[in-house]
XYZ file of C-alpha atoms in Angstrom:
107
model
C -30.476 -39.608 1.016
C -26.816 -40.182 1.843
C -25.512 -38.542 4.978
C -22.793 -36.527 3.241
C -25.480 -34.560 1.380
C -26.803 -33.050 4.587
C -26.610 -29.306 4.936
C -23.526 -28.344 6.949
C -24.019 -26.331 10.140
C -24.215 -22.591 9.591
C -21.090 -20.559 10.186
C -21.321 -17.760 12.732
C -21.907 -14.370 11.088
C -18.517 -13.098 12.284
C -16.686 -15.771 10.252
C -18.781 -15.138 7.148
C -17.970 -11.422 7.366
C -14.255 -12.172 7.656
C -14.332 -14.558 4.690
C -16.006 -12.039 2.387
C -14.254 -8.852 3.532
C -10.753 -10.274 3.930
C -10.367 -13.150 1.493
C -6.582 -12.842 1.226
C -5.381 -11.922 4.728
C -6.681 -11.303 8.189
C -3.622 -9.198 9.009
C -1.486 -7.411 6.434
C 2.270 -6.990 6.666
C 4.785 -4.447 5.448
C 6.038 -6.246 2.344
C 4.607 -6.241 -1.181
C 4.550 -8.287 -4.373
C 4.899 -6.415 -7.657
C 2.378 -7.133 -10.422
C 3.770 -5.254 -13.446
C 1.376 -3.787 -15.987
C -1.787 -4.193 -13.861
C -4.060 -2.155 -11.623
C -7.258 -2.390 -9.609
C -9.343 0.198 -11.435
C -11.634 2.665 -9.655
C -10.943 2.053 -5.965
C -8.204 4.537 -5.056
C -8.835 6.592 -1.944
C -5.615 8.630 -1.956
C -3.104 9.904 -4.510
C 0.531 10.654 -3.752
C 2.230 13.156 -6.061
C 5.916 13.799 -6.875
C 6.827 10.151 -6.409
C 10.389 9.223 -7.338
C 10.270 5.499 -6.492
C 7.816 2.682 -5.856
C 9.274 2.406 -2.342
C 7.615 5.710 -1.437
C 4.242 4.238 -2.395
C 4.669 0.923 -0.631
C 5.915 2.689 2.519
C 2.846 4.952 2.517
C 0.571 1.942 2.020
C 2.274 -0.074 4.777
C 1.779 2.857 7.183
C -1.983 2.958 6.460
C -4.102 0.167 7.955
C -6.780 0.593 5.256
C -4.348 0.157 2.359
C -4.218 -3.242 0.627
C -2.660 -2.321 -2.727
C -0.812 0.563 -4.270
C -0.532 1.361 -7.956
C 2.394 3.328 -9.340
C 2.270 5.435 -12.472
C 5.853 6.582 -12.751
C 5.255 8.432 -16.069
C 3.334 11.018 -14.027
C 5.284 10.494 -10.773
C 2.118 9.401 -8.975
C 0.812 6.475 -7.012
C -2.621 5.520 -5.762
C -3.552 3.814 -2.497
C -6.466 1.378 -2.484
C -8.345 -0.640 0.111
C -9.277 -3.201 -2.558
C -7.323 -6.047 -4.144
C -7.558 -8.236 -7.222
C -9.279 -10.787 -4.956
C -11.895 -8.444 -3.493
C -12.871 -6.845 -6.823
C -11.662 -9.225 -9.560
C -13.807 -7.472 -12.167
C -11.707 -4.305 -11.639
C -8.327 -6.042 -11.967
C -7.103 -5.003 -15.421
C -3.959 -5.104 -17.491
C -2.665 -1.629 -18.284
C 1.014 -1.335 -19.176
C 2.053 2.046 -17.757
C 0.918 1.010 -14.246
C 2.400 -1.389 -11.717
C 0.287 -2.873 -8.937
C 1.818 -3.779 -5.573
C -0.123 -6.322 -3.489
C 0.417 -6.108 0.252
C 1.523 -9.445 1.734
C -0.103 -11.134 4.709
C 1.664 -10.652 8.035
């Protein structure tokens, strides 16, 4: 058997945990990227009511260490904070026109 087919050394458990729990960033920043007409469905842990701008939502998300994305639904003046992203739960990333998803950037 050729040497490059050998099993690579095992990664320490800490690194495997980081790879699977934080595939996009190890540290999140205070800026966001807008993804119009999309949302991460089913993972909101907080709802903010009487929202007048997306900036209110992104500011609330940036102030919360658990928040990774925020979804605005301006028709109802609401936004939703989520600890999940399109990368962590790709099966829940859906196109839905009245919503806008904001992905938190890496620091």
